[in-house]
Amino acid sequence: MRVPLSWLREYVDLAADATPEDVLEAMVRVGFEEEDVHRFDITGPVVVGQVVSLEGEPQSNGKTINWCQVDVGEANGGIRGIVCGAHNFVAGDKVIVTLPGAVLPGPFPIAARKTYGHVSDGMIASARELGLGDEHNGIVVLSDLGIDAPVGADAIALLGLDDVAVDINVTPDRGYAFSLRGVAREYSHATGAAFRDPAERDFAELQPGTGHTAIVDDQAPVRGRVGASEFVTRVVRGVDPSRPTPTWMIARLTLAGMRSLGVLIDITNYVMLELGQPLHGYDLDALSGGITVRRASAGEKITTLDGQERTLDASDLLITDDSGPIGIAGVMGGGTTEMTETTRNVLIEAATFDPVTIARSARRHKLPSEASKRFERGVDPLIPFVAARRAADLMVELAGGTLTEEGGALFAEVFVGDIELPTGFVEGLIGVDYTDAEISGALETIGAEVTATDAGWTVIPPTWRPDLTDKWTLAEEVARIHGLDRIPSVLPTPPSGRGLTAHQQGRRRVANALASAGLVETSAFPFTNESQNDLHGSAAGEHLPSIRLANALDGQAPYLRRSLIPGLLQIAHRNISRGFTDLAIFETGVVFLPEPGVVYGTDEVPPLGVRPSDETLAELNASIPPQHRHVAALFTGNVSARQPGRAAEAAGLSEALDAVRVIAAAAGVEIDVVQTQRAALHPGRAGALRIGDVEVGYVGELHPAVSEDADLPGRATVLELDLDGILSLAGGGTVAASLSTFPAATQDVSLTVPAEVPAGEVRAALIEGAGPMLESLRLVDDYRGEGVPEGSKSLTFALRFRADDRTLTAAEATEAKLAGVAVAAERFGAALRD
């Protein structure tokens, strides 16, 4: 909301030397955010001049210019010669002259310059050049504005161009502040300055008369609320729409962010900004019959003031006459009854409309307006009578009209429910020891009626504050009026036994461990297409059910993901296209795994503003597919760059397996790798990740075709694990084993096994047979060649043994090793290789 300070001073005592910054500081104290300060970008000298003479001089380009002699006053150099291309003035007219050194909006500096064979010593200004409107066909002639000022007078002050406006951010719950009335009241709250309510008028003079009472015929009210509860009309006859809008009004409207559109429309906008009540003016002679407020018929159309033909929805609220729709209520009027330069009689409308209806219509038609912005936040239901009379008075004063006894009033009794505010509630909620007088005084300051009771107070909020609905909002008002700075900064004491759950701690450990290992965490949108879900969400690439979004952000990715890999591929492609070719990235996120044959989603959407029943909530929860948190990583490019004396080292399976070990260590589990096949992975370079007999994920090199489809230039290795599943299998906390002080005994063993036997299963057999003294075992070689029988392979393992209570002998280590070999021989026919 932009608030011109000259306008604000009319309703609240503002110090003469108050700066915009002072006003913004005061508004911040009562809970508003400051946005900006707006001024007319104009500096002097800009003065009143009188045309002494003018001579028309035709030019070779067909244009005729006027060589003028203009008196700007002795203090400004007397008579100056000025070239002007406008022709809407004559000798003797008083005009606005911008002298050399002035700067007009643009910025457009003024200087003496030679043009059309003369030295033009200044410029005679138009309204657009001064920033007062869009009119650029002629210069400003003061007599047309009803102004007679002495020659040489400061025109900046004369036209109100020295005014300044402050801009505050009005939150949706405080719509009353979209008016000078509301802002002035809040400034009074902040500073204690005297407030003068522009809405205080004798109710007798507000009665509109008869003959134009509207009919409300709402057959489909939204949430049971009739679309229009009040509808006030006043008639002003004999207006002259050609009269100029006063410069003070244009200046204020301009600073408030609105264009001048002619005196009649300017008056309705001015009153809206002043009182917060949107108004609409109809050309009375263009109306056909009486006014009816009703809902639209399906497919009904209207051409609004912006010239657009709009197809209406059945829930749109319309203003109609016998000819049909003449306005979308509270949003925008229709073109058939708009006020124009031929209008002579005006019907002024001031109404109270249902906020939900107006908000929905404005959004449905993508037609936000100053009126809808106020209606959807709630307008004071007691103000329409005042606003209609105020607009009528201004049309009489500024447009030469005559206020008649014609009009009409449809109104409902305004009822504001009371709120019980218990003693001690405000202090307990806010944390400040307010006295009873401070609490009741603050509420009375904002306009509430406060009655003391044995239990506290009964409070009736003012009609312009629909946001005050319960004791909590009342407590916030007390805190706001007495200063938010009184609220102490005290850290709350957390209750014992709270904090992150074991799974949350596990997820955080895994993410931190991967980041510490050098991977970069990324976040992708959870949307993909069905083919990507089938490829990466299943082992064989078969079709699995996916959740399709009803209103997808991207029509090419309308499904929720079953895997994190498609998102990592997109991120990798985007980075590679920008020159980052060496990538080690990971993501932890949710995947959506609907079960076959189960229908998810629902068409039964609960109404807004009503808490769903427990049964409805249960149905909504049942309509959500199972969601599992996964962790996935992708490696491509080089793991170490080329250096002097050392070639670049490409990332591969070893880096992915290292990442699996990092995840396992952080989660507190042992993960085994078993060779497998997946449709998205390279044959022979894919492994299933298991904890015991439970498969929790996979690791491997992407199939070349998949990498090519993702526009990855080289090899890429990926892994994906069910993070929730891993943490569930981790069990309780891990207890660190004591460190043995005895030396280790190391031995190697090479076993010949059939080529199809997975090395991981041979390793598991050795571990099982070697017993508790085996401290570690790792595969160091996989040989297939000369010296190994056809169809077989030689696997070499490094074993380390240690005892907790003694130094092992070589014989003890050998015995344990051979016990493991025996188990491998029994299961796989393994034989010691010479």
PDB file of C-alpha atoms in Angstrom, residues 4 63 66 119 154 237 323 338 419 511 527 558 573 715 748 785 802:
ATOM      1  CA  PRO A   4       1.131   9.814   0.186  1.00  0.00           C
ATOM      2  CA  LYS A  63       5.218  20.327 -38.899  1.00  0.00           C
ATOM      3  CA  ASN A  66       5.376  27.871 -32.102  1.00  0.00           C
ATOM      4  CA  VAL A 119      17.653  28.776 -28.971  1.00  0.00           C
ATOM      5  CA  ASP A 154       7.040  27.270  -7.866  1.00  0.00           C
ATOM      6  CA  ARG A 237     -27.058  13.732 -12.438  1.00  0.00           C
ATOM      7  CA  SER A 323     -29.656  -6.756 -20.917  1.00  0.00           C
ATOM      8  CA  GLU A 338     -18.849   2.100 -18.272  1.00  0.00           C
ATOM      9  CA  ILE A 419     -14.650 -13.448  22.177  1.00  0.00           C
ATOM     10  CA  ALA A 511      24.436 -38.277   4.064  1.00  0.00           C
ATOM     11  CA  PHE A 527       8.964 -36.453 -11.452  1.00  0.00           C
ATOM     12  CA  PRO A 558       3.860 -36.764 -15.273  1.00  0.00           C
ATOM     13  CA  HIS A 573      23.778 -34.304 -18.008  1.00  0.00           C
ATOM     14  CA  ARG A 715      31.088 -44.637 -18.567  1.00  0.00           C
ATOM     15  CA  ASP A 748      47.022 -65.850   1.690  1.00  0.00           C
ATOM     16  CA  GLY A 785      44.343 -67.916 -17.852  1.00  0.00           C
ATOM     17  CA  ARG A 802      44.200 -62.369  15.678  1.00  0.00           C
TER      18      ARG A 802
END
